[in-house]
GROMACS .gro file of C-alpha atoms in nm:
model
  224
    1UNK     CA    1   1.140   0.099  -2.130
    2UNK     CA    2   1.461  -0.089  -2.058
    3UNK     CA    3   1.701   0.202  -2.111
    4UNK     CA    4   1.519   0.437  -1.868
    5UNK     CA    5   1.489   0.148  -1.621
    6UNK     CA    6   1.862   0.082  -1.638
    7UNK     CA    7   1.943   0.453  -1.608
    8UNK     CA    8   1.716   0.476  -1.305
    9UNK     CA    9   1.890   0.185  -1.133
   10UNK     CA   10   2.233   0.335  -1.206
   11UNK     CA   11   2.120   0.673  -1.073
   12UNK     CA   12   1.984   0.507  -0.758
   13UNK     CA   13   2.316   0.328  -0.701
   14UNK     CA   14   2.510   0.654  -0.749
   15UNK     CA   15   2.275   0.835  -0.510
   16UNK     CA   16   2.319   0.572  -0.238
   17UNK     CA   17   2.696   0.576  -0.280
   18UNK     CA   18   2.704   0.957  -0.262
   19UNK     CA   19   2.481   0.971   0.046
   20UNK     CA   20   2.690   0.705   0.220
   21UNK     CA   21   3.006   0.913   0.176
   22UNK     CA   22   2.869   1.263   0.238
   23UNK     CA   23   2.929   1.419   0.579
   24UNK     CA   24   2.581   1.573   0.591
   25UNK     CA   25   2.358   1.356   0.369
   26UNK     CA   26   2.009   1.452   0.259
   27UNK     CA   27   1.908   1.090   0.327
   28UNK     CA   28   2.102   0.947   0.622
   29UNK     CA   29   2.136   0.577   0.546
   30UNK     CA   30   2.167   0.515   0.918
   31UNK     CA   31   1.787   0.542   0.930
   32UNK     CA   32   1.766   0.194   0.784
   33UNK     CA   33   1.957   0.046   1.078
   34UNK     CA   34   1.629   0.066   1.269
   35UNK     CA   35   1.444  -0.262   1.227
   36UNK     CA   36   1.099  -0.103   1.247
   37UNK     CA   37   1.193   0.163   0.994
   38UNK     CA   38   1.332  -0.088   0.745
   39UNK     CA   39   1.055  -0.345   0.794
   40UNK     CA   40   0.790  -0.073   0.785
   41UNK     CA   41   0.915   0.056   0.452
   42UNK     CA   42   0.935  -0.294   0.303
   43UNK     CA   43   0.577  -0.352   0.418
   44UNK     CA   44   0.484  -0.016   0.267
   45UNK     CA   45   0.605  -0.132  -0.076
   46UNK     CA   46   0.374  -0.434  -0.070
   47UNK     CA   47   0.076  -0.266   0.097
   48UNK     CA   48   0.069   0.046  -0.120
   49UNK     CA   49   0.144  -0.158  -0.430
   50UNK     CA   50  -0.165  -0.367  -0.360
   51UNK     CA   51  -0.371  -0.062  -0.268
   52UNK     CA   52  -0.281   0.120  -0.590
   53UNK     CA   53  -0.345  -0.182  -0.812
   54UNK     CA   54  -0.684  -0.252  -0.657
   55UNK     CA   55  -0.822   0.102  -0.659
   56UNK     CA   56  -0.699   0.158  -1.015
   57UNK     CA   57  -0.855  -0.168  -1.133
   58UNK     CA   58  -1.191  -0.109  -0.965
   59UNK     CA   59  -1.241   0.236  -1.114
   60UNK     CA   60  -1.124   0.137  -1.463
   61UNK     CA   61  -1.322  -0.190  -1.467
   62UNK     CA   62  -1.644  -0.020  -1.360
   63UNK     CA   63  -1.610   0.214  -1.657
   64UNK     CA   64  -1.475  -0.016  -1.928
   65UNK     CA   65  -1.655  -0.337  -1.834
   66UNK     CA   66  -1.950  -0.220  -1.628
   67UNK     CA   67  -2.038   0.086  -1.836
   68UNK     CA   68  -2.033   0.322  -1.536
   69UNK     CA   69  -1.963   0.690  -1.583
   70UNK     CA   70  -1.634   0.831  -1.456
   71UNK     CA   71  -1.822   1.009  -1.176
   72UNK     CA   72  -2.002   0.697  -1.055
   73UNK     CA   73  -1.685   0.490  -1.079
   74UNK     CA   74  -1.504   0.749  -0.869
   75UNK     CA   75  -1.783   0.751  -0.611
   76UNK     CA   76  -1.742   0.376  -0.574
   77UNK     CA   77  -1.430   0.454  -0.368
   78UNK     CA   78  -1.617   0.686  -0.130
   79UNK     CA   79  -1.677   0.418   0.140
   80UNK     CA   80  -1.299   0.380   0.172
   81UNK     CA   81  -1.254   0.750   0.249
   82UNK     CA   82  -1.544   0.748   0.497
   83UNK     CA   83  -1.412   0.450   0.693
   84UNK     CA   84  -1.057   0.585   0.691
   85UNK     CA   85  -1.183   0.916   0.827
   86UNK     CA   86  -1.388   0.744   1.098
   87UNK     CA   87  -1.156   0.463   1.205
   88UNK     CA   88  -0.794   0.571   1.149
   89UNK     CA   89  -0.776   0.775   1.467
   90UNK     CA   90  -0.919   0.503   1.698
   91UNK     CA   91  -0.691   0.238   1.551
   92UNK     CA   92  -0.397   0.477   1.576
   93UNK     CA   93  -0.474   0.522   1.945
   94UNK     CA   94  -0.495   0.146   1.996
   95UNK     CA   95  -0.162   0.101   1.818
   96UNK     CA   96  -0.011   0.364   2.045
   97UNK     CA   97  -0.135   0.172   2.348
   98UNK     CA   98  -0.063  -0.187   2.241
   99UNK     CA   99   0.203  -0.140   1.973
  100UNK     CA  100   0.170  -0.141   1.595
  101UNK     CA  101   0.272  -0.501   1.518
  102UNK     CA  102  -0.068  -0.671   1.547
  103UNK     CA  103  -0.248  -0.399   1.354
  104UNK     CA  104   0.012  -0.389   1.075
  105UNK     CA  105  -0.011  -0.768   1.043
  106UNK     CA  106  -0.389  -0.805   1.067
  107UNK     CA  107  -0.490  -0.499   0.866
  108UNK     CA  108  -0.331  -0.601   0.534
  109UNK     CA  109  -0.466  -0.956   0.570
  110UNK     CA  110  -0.818  -0.820   0.614
  111UNK     CA  111  -0.767  -0.585   0.319
  112UNK     CA  112  -0.645  -0.878   0.109
  113UNK     CA  113  -0.958  -1.073   0.205
  114UNK     CA  114  -1.163  -0.777   0.079
  115UNK     CA  115  -0.988  -0.799  -0.258
  116UNK     CA  116  -1.066  -1.170  -0.282
  117UNK     CA  117  -1.433  -1.096  -0.208
  118UNK     CA  118  -1.433  -0.882  -0.523
  119UNK     CA  119  -1.375  -1.194  -0.733
  120UNK     CA  120  -1.754  -1.222  -0.728
  121UNK     CA  121  -1.767  -0.955  -0.997
  122UNK     CA  122  -1.953  -1.074  -1.307
  123UNK     CA  123  -2.128  -0.926  -1.610
  124UNK     CA  124  -2.363  -0.745  -1.573
  125UNK     CA  125  -2.176  -0.552  -1.305
  126UNK     CA  126  -2.373  -0.474  -0.988
  127UNK     CA  127  -2.167  -0.261  -0.755
  128UNK     CA  128  -2.374  -0.301  -0.438
  129UNK     CA  129  -2.398  -0.680  -0.444
  130UNK     CA  130  -2.070  -0.772  -0.614
  131UNK     CA  131  -1.814  -0.509  -0.513
  132UNK     CA  132  -1.937  -0.314  -0.211
  133UNK     CA  133  -1.888  -0.596   0.045
  134UNK     CA  134  -1.526  -0.636  -0.065
  135UNK     CA  135  -1.475  -0.259  -0.069
  136UNK     CA  136  -1.598  -0.234   0.291
  137UNK     CA  137  -1.377  -0.520   0.413
  138UNK     CA  138  -1.080  -0.368   0.229
  139UNK     CA  139  -1.153  -0.026   0.380
  140UNK     CA  140  -1.166  -0.179   0.728
  141UNK     CA  141  -0.830  -0.349   0.676
  142UNK     CA  142  -0.676  -0.030   0.540
  143UNK     CA  143  -0.808   0.169   0.836
  144UNK     CA  144  -0.648  -0.079   1.074
  145UNK     CA  145  -0.315  -0.051   0.888
  146UNK     CA  146  -0.247   0.311   0.795
  147UNK     CA  147  -0.205   0.491   1.129
  148UNK     CA  148  -0.007   0.207   1.295
  149UNK     CA  149   0.220   0.189   0.989
  150UNK     CA  150   0.299   0.559   1.013
  151UNK     CA  151   0.345   0.527   1.389
  152UNK     CA  152   0.586   0.234   1.353
  153UNK     CA  153   0.798   0.405   1.088
  154UNK     CA  154   0.819   0.744   1.259
  155UNK     CA  155   0.835   0.607   1.612
  156UNK     CA  156   1.150   0.417   1.526
  157UNK     CA  157   1.340   0.737   1.444
  158UNK     CA  158   1.463   1.022   1.663
  159UNK     CA  159   1.223   1.315   1.664
  160UNK     CA  160   1.472   1.552   1.500
  161UNK     CA  161   1.481   1.323   1.194
  162UNK     CA  162   1.109   1.250   1.181
  163UNK     CA  163   1.065   1.475   0.879
  164UNK     CA  164   1.321   1.279   0.678
  165UNK     CA  165   1.166   0.948   0.790
  166UNK     CA  166   0.820   1.065   0.687
  167UNK     CA  167   0.949   1.182   0.348
  168UNK     CA  168   1.116   0.847   0.284
  169UNK     CA  169   0.803   0.652   0.372
  170UNK     CA  170   0.588   0.879   0.158
  171UNK     CA  171   0.824   0.842  -0.138
  172UNK     CA  172   0.834   0.464  -0.095
  173UNK     CA  173   0.453   0.443  -0.097
  174UNK     CA  174   0.421   0.656  -0.412
  175UNK     CA  175   0.694   0.471  -0.600
  176UNK     CA  176   0.541   0.136  -0.501
  177UNK     CA  177   0.205   0.242  -0.644
  178UNK     CA  178   0.356   0.371  -0.967
  179UNK     CA  179   0.561   0.057  -1.027
  180UNK     CA  180   0.272  -0.175  -0.940
  181UNK     CA  181   0.034  -0.004  -1.183
  182UNK     CA  182   0.303   0.008  -1.451
  183UNK     CA  183   0.351  -0.368  -1.420
  184UNK     CA  184  -0.021  -0.445  -1.396
  185UNK     CA  185  -0.058  -0.520  -1.767
  186UNK     CA  186   0.160  -0.827  -1.721
  187UNK     CA  187  -0.113  -0.970  -1.498
  188UNK     CA  188  -0.433  -0.843  -1.661
  189UNK     CA  189  -0.330  -0.869  -2.025
  190UNK     CA  190  -0.347  -0.610  -2.300
  191UNK     CA  191  -0.725  -0.560  -2.271
  192UNK     CA  192  -0.905  -0.540  -1.940
  193UNK     CA  193  -1.195  -0.783  -1.897
  194UNK     CA  194  -1.352  -0.972  -1.607
  195UNK     CA  195  -1.082  -1.239  -1.610
  196UNK     CA  196  -0.810  -0.973  -1.613
  197UNK     CA  197  -0.982  -0.795  -1.324
  198UNK     CA  198  -0.988  -1.120  -1.125
  199UNK     CA  199  -0.618  -1.183  -1.187
  200UNK     CA  200  -0.537  -0.827  -1.088
  201UNK     CA  201  -0.731  -0.853  -0.763
  202UNK     CA  202  -0.557  -1.178  -0.676
  203UNK     CA  203  -0.223  -1.003  -0.734
  204UNK     CA  204  -0.334  -0.713  -0.513
  205UNK     CA  205  -0.441  -0.957  -0.241
  206UNK     CA  206  -0.103  -1.133  -0.258
  207UNK     CA  207   0.078  -0.801  -0.218
  208UNK     CA  208  -0.135  -0.718   0.086
  209UNK     CA  209  -0.070  -1.058   0.240
  210UNK     CA  210   0.304  -1.011   0.186
  211UNK     CA  211   0.280  -0.674   0.359
  212UNK     CA  212   0.103  -0.833   0.655
  213UNK     CA  213   0.358  -1.114   0.683
  214UNK     CA  214   0.652  -0.872   0.662
  215UNK     CA  215   0.495  -0.668   0.941
  216UNK     CA  216   0.428  -0.974   1.157
  217UNK     CA  217   0.789  -1.089   1.122
  218UNK     CA  218   0.976  -0.758   1.111
  219UNK     CA  219   0.788  -0.508   1.330
  220UNK     CA  220   0.867  -0.493   1.699
  221UNK     CA  221   0.653  -0.329   1.964
  222UNK     CA  222   0.862  -0.083   2.164
  223UNK     CA  223   0.798   0.065   2.505
  224UNK     CA  224   0.828   0.441   2.552
   0.00000   0.00000   0.00000
Protein backbone atom coordinates (compact mmCIF):
# COMPACT_ATOMS: atom_id res chain seq x y z
CA UNK A 1 0.00 0.00 0.00
CA UNK A 2 2.97 2.31 0.39
CA UNK A 3 3.34 3.24 -3.28
CA UNK A 4 -0.31 4.33 -3.71
CA UNK A 5 -0.07 6.18 -0.38
CA UNK A 6 3.01 8.06 -1.53
CA UNK A 7 1.45 8.83 -4.92
CA UNK A 8 -1.66 10.13 -3.16
CA UNK A 9 0.38 12.47 -0.95
CA UNK A 10 2.33 13.75 -3.96
CA UNK A 11 -0.89 14.32 -5.89
CA UNK A 12 -2.37 16.18 -2.92
CA UNK A 13 0.69 18.43 -2.70
CA UNK A 14 0.53 19.16 -6.45
CA UNK A 15 -3.19 19.92 -6.20
CA UNK A 16 -2.69 22.38 -3.34
CA UNK A 17 0.17 24.09 -5.17
CA UNK A 18 -1.91 24.36 -8.35
CA UNK A 19 -4.96 25.73 -6.53
CA UNK A 20 -2.83 28.27 -4.68
CA UNK A 21 -1.50 29.67 -7.97
CA UNK A 22 -4.65 29.52 -10.11
CA UNK A 23 -6.59 32.73 -10.63
CA UNK A 24 -9.96 30.97 -10.35
CA UNK A 25 -9.37 27.85 -8.23
CA UNK A 26 -11.88 25.04 -7.83
CA UNK A 27 -10.95 24.98 -4.13
CA UNK A 28 -10.13 28.48 -2.86
CA UNK A 29 -7.54 27.95 -0.14
CA UNK A 30 -8.66 31.22 1.40
CA UNK A 31 -11.56 29.25 2.89
CA UNK A 32 -9.17 27.84 5.45
CA UNK A 33 -8.34 31.31 6.77
CA UNK A 34 -11.64 31.14 8.64
CA UNK A 35 -11.00 29.70 12.09
CA UNK A 36 -14.40 28.02 12.35
CA UNK A 37 -14.03 26.47 8.91
CA UNK A 38 -10.57 25.09 9.63
CA UNK A 39 -11.37 23.94 13.17
CA UNK A 40 -14.68 22.47 12.03
CA UNK A 41 -12.99 20.38 9.36
CA UNK A 42 -10.29 19.18 11.75
CA UNK A 43 -13.03 18.17 14.19
CA UNK A 44 -14.83 16.47 11.30
CA UNK A 45 -11.81 14.24 10.68
CA UNK A 46 -11.84 12.96 14.26
CA UNK A 47 -15.62 12.77 14.68
CA UNK A 48 -16.39 10.98 11.42
CA UNK A 49 -13.35 8.75 11.85
CA UNK A 50 -14.73 7.60 15.19
CA UNK A 51 -18.25 7.31 13.82
CA UNK A 52 -17.15 5.15 10.89
CA UNK A 53 -14.98 2.87 13.03
CA UNK A 54 -17.72 2.31 15.60
CA UNK A 55 -20.60 1.61 13.22
CA UNK A 56 -18.42 -0.70 11.11
CA UNK A 57 -17.24 -2.60 14.17
CA UNK A 58 -20.70 -3.01 15.68
CA UNK A 59 -22.25 -4.46 12.54
CA UNK A 60 -19.31 -6.77 11.77
CA UNK A 61 -18.94 -7.95 15.39
CA UNK A 62 -22.62 -8.78 15.71
CA UNK A 63 -22.31 -11.03 12.67
CA UNK A 64 -18.89 -12.61 13.17
CA UNK A 65 -18.86 -12.87 16.96
CA UNK A 66 -22.52 -12.73 17.93
CA UNK A 67 -23.86 -14.89 15.09
CA UNK A 68 -26.45 -12.30 14.02
CA UNK A 69 -27.73 -12.24 10.46
CA UNK A 70 -26.72 -9.34 8.22
CA UNK A 71 -30.28 -7.99 8.42
CA UNK A 72 -30.42 -8.02 12.21
CA UNK A 73 -26.94 -6.54 12.48
CA UNK A 74 -27.99 -3.74 10.15
CA UNK A 75 -31.15 -3.10 12.16
CA UNK A 76 -29.00 -2.64 15.26
CA UNK A 77 -28.13 0.80 13.86
CA UNK A 78 -31.78 1.83 13.47
CA UNK A 79 -31.98 3.70 16.82
CA UNK A 80 -29.23 6.03 15.57
CA UNK A 81 -31.25 7.00 12.50
CA UNK A 82 -34.42 7.48 14.57
CA UNK A 83 -32.75 9.78 17.09
CA UNK A 84 -30.95 11.73 14.38
CA UNK A 85 -34.24 12.25 12.58
CA UNK A 86 -35.99 13.38 15.77
CA UNK A 87 -33.31 15.48 17.44
CA UNK A 88 -31.06 17.01 14.76
CA UNK A 89 -33.47 19.81 13.94
CA UNK A 90 -34.06 20.90 17.58
CA UNK A 91 -30.34 20.86 18.35
CA UNK A 92 -29.65 22.73 15.12
CA UNK A 93 -32.10 25.41 16.22
CA UNK A 94 -30.45 25.64 19.63
CA UNK A 95 -27.04 25.96 17.99
CA UNK A 96 -28.40 28.74 15.80
CA UNK A 97 -29.61 30.56 18.91
CA UNK A 98 -26.69 29.98 21.28
CA UNK A 99 -23.84 29.20 18.88
CA UNK A 100 -22.37 25.85 17.86
CA UNK A 101 -19.35 25.68 20.19
CA UNK A 102 -20.98 24.04 23.22
CA UNK A 103 -22.86 21.49 21.13
CA UNK A 104 -19.81 20.58 19.03
CA UNK A 105 -17.79 20.11 22.22
CA UNK A 106 -20.38 18.24 24.29
CA UNK A 107 -21.85 16.06 21.53
CA UNK A 108 -18.67 14.14 20.66
CA UNK A 109 -17.87 13.62 24.36
CA UNK A 110 -21.31 12.10 24.91
CA UNK A 111 -20.89 9.96 21.79
CA UNK A 112 -17.50 8.80 23.07
CA UNK A 113 -19.10 7.85 26.38
CA UNK A 114 -21.59 5.75 24.42
CA UNK A 115 -18.71 3.87 22.78
CA UNK A 116 -17.16 3.17 26.17
CA UNK A 117 -20.50 1.80 27.40
CA UNK A 118 -20.24 -0.79 24.63
CA UNK A 119 -17.19 -2.30 26.34
CA UNK A 120 -19.76 -4.34 28.28
CA UNK A 121 -20.08 -6.61 25.25
CA UNK A 122 -19.37 -10.24 26.12
CA UNK A 123 -20.05 -13.70 24.71
CA UNK A 124 -22.87 -14.64 24.34
CA UNK A 125 -23.78 -11.34 22.72
CA UNK A 126 -27.03 -9.73 23.92
CA UNK A 127 -27.76 -6.61 21.94
CA UNK A 128 -30.45 -5.10 24.18
CA UNK A 129 -28.55 -5.36 27.45
CA UNK A 130 -24.95 -5.01 26.24
CA UNK A 131 -25.01 -2.72 23.21
CA UNK A 132 -28.30 -0.81 23.05
CA UNK A 133 -27.57 1.54 26.00
CA UNK A 134 -24.29 2.58 24.39
CA UNK A 135 -25.94 2.92 20.98
CA UNK A 136 -28.57 5.26 22.43
CA UNK A 137 -26.00 7.42 24.24
CA UNK A 138 -23.88 7.54 21.08
CA UNK A 139 -26.93 8.47 18.99
CA UNK A 140 -27.76 11.29 21.41
CA UNK A 141 -24.22 12.65 21.19
CA UNK A 142 -24.24 12.42 17.40
CA UNK A 143 -27.58 14.22 17.23
CA UNK A 144 -26.17 17.04 19.35
CA UNK A 145 -23.12 17.30 17.06
CA UNK A 146 -24.18 16.97 13.42
CA UNK A 147 -26.35 20.04 12.76
CA UNK A 148 -24.16 22.45 14.78
CA UNK A 149 -21.06 21.12 12.98
CA UNK A 150 -22.61 21.83 9.60
CA UNK A 151 -23.80 25.22 10.83
CA UNK A 152 -20.34 26.18 12.11
CA UNK A 153 -18.56 25.15 8.92
CA UNK A 154 -21.02 26.77 6.50
CA UNK A 155 -21.75 29.78 8.68
CA UNK A 156 -18.09 30.74 8.61
CA UNK A 157 -18.10 31.16 4.82
CA UNK A 158 -19.76 33.72 2.55
CA UNK A 159 -23.05 32.49 1.16
CA UNK A 160 -21.82 32.52 -2.45
CA UNK A 161 -19.15 29.96 -1.51
CA UNK A 162 -21.33 27.80 0.72
CA UNK A 163 -21.51 25.08 -1.92
CA UNK A 164 -17.73 24.76 -2.02
CA UNK A 165 -17.54 24.78 1.79
CA UNK A 166 -20.17 22.05 2.02
CA UNK A 167 -18.37 19.94 -0.59
CA UNK A 168 -15.07 20.25 1.29
CA UNK A 169 -16.64 19.23 4.59
CA UNK A 170 -18.44 16.31 2.97
CA UNK A 171 -15.22 15.11 1.32
CA UNK A 172 -13.31 15.44 4.59
CA UNK A 173 -15.89 13.35 6.45
CA UNK A 174 -15.86 10.58 3.82
CA UNK A 175 -12.06 10.46 3.59
CA UNK A 176 -11.80 10.38 7.39
CA UNK A 177 -14.11 7.37 7.54
CA UNK A 178 -12.28 5.52 4.79
CA UNK A 179 -8.86 6.07 6.34
CA UNK A 180 -10.05 5.17 9.84
CA UNK A 181 -11.58 1.87 8.70
CA UNK A 182 -8.52 1.09 6.58
CA UNK A 183 -6.29 1.54 9.63
CA UNK A 184 -8.63 -0.30 11.99
CA UNK A 185 -6.82 -3.63 11.64
CA UNK A 186 -3.81 -2.12 13.40
CA UNK A 187 -5.99 -1.78 16.51
CA UNK A 188 -8.22 -4.86 16.35
CA UNK A 189 -5.71 -7.35 14.98
CA UNK A 190 -5.99 -9.69 12.02
CA UNK A 191 -9.07 -11.51 13.37
CA UNK A 192 -11.96 -9.71 15.03
CA UNK A 193 -12.90 -10.99 18.48
CA UNK A 194 -14.30 -9.45 21.67
CA UNK A 195 -10.92 -8.06 22.72
CA UNK A 196 -10.41 -6.55 19.26
CA UNK A 197 -13.89 -5.03 19.42
CA UNK A 198 -13.08 -3.46 22.79
CA UNK A 199 -9.82 -1.97 21.49
CA UNK A 200 -11.62 -0.62 18.44
CA UNK A 201 -14.32 1.03 20.53
CA UNK A 202 -11.72 2.65 22.77
CA UNK A 203 -10.03 4.01 19.64
CA UNK A 204 -13.38 5.32 18.37
CA UNK A 205 -14.05 6.97 21.74
CA UNK A 206 -10.62 8.63 21.67
CA UNK A 207 -11.30 10.03 18.20
CA UNK A 208 -14.63 11.42 19.39
CA UNK A 209 -13.02 13.00 22.44
CA UNK A 210 -10.37 14.60 20.22
CA UNK A 211 -13.14 15.99 18.02
CA UNK A 212 -14.88 17.46 21.06
CA UNK A 213 -11.67 19.03 22.38
CA UNK A 214 -10.79 20.52 18.99
CA UNK A 215 -14.27 22.04 18.83
CA UNK A 216 -14.06 23.42 22.37
CA UNK A 217 -10.72 25.07 21.63
CA UNK A 218 -11.12 26.06 17.98
CA UNK A 219 -14.79 26.93 17.39
CA UNK A 220 -15.98 30.45 18.06
CA UNK A 221 -19.58 31.54 18.44
CA UNK A 222 -20.32 34.40 16.07
CA UNK A 223 -23.11 36.94 16.16
CA UNK A 224 -25.14 37.58 13.02
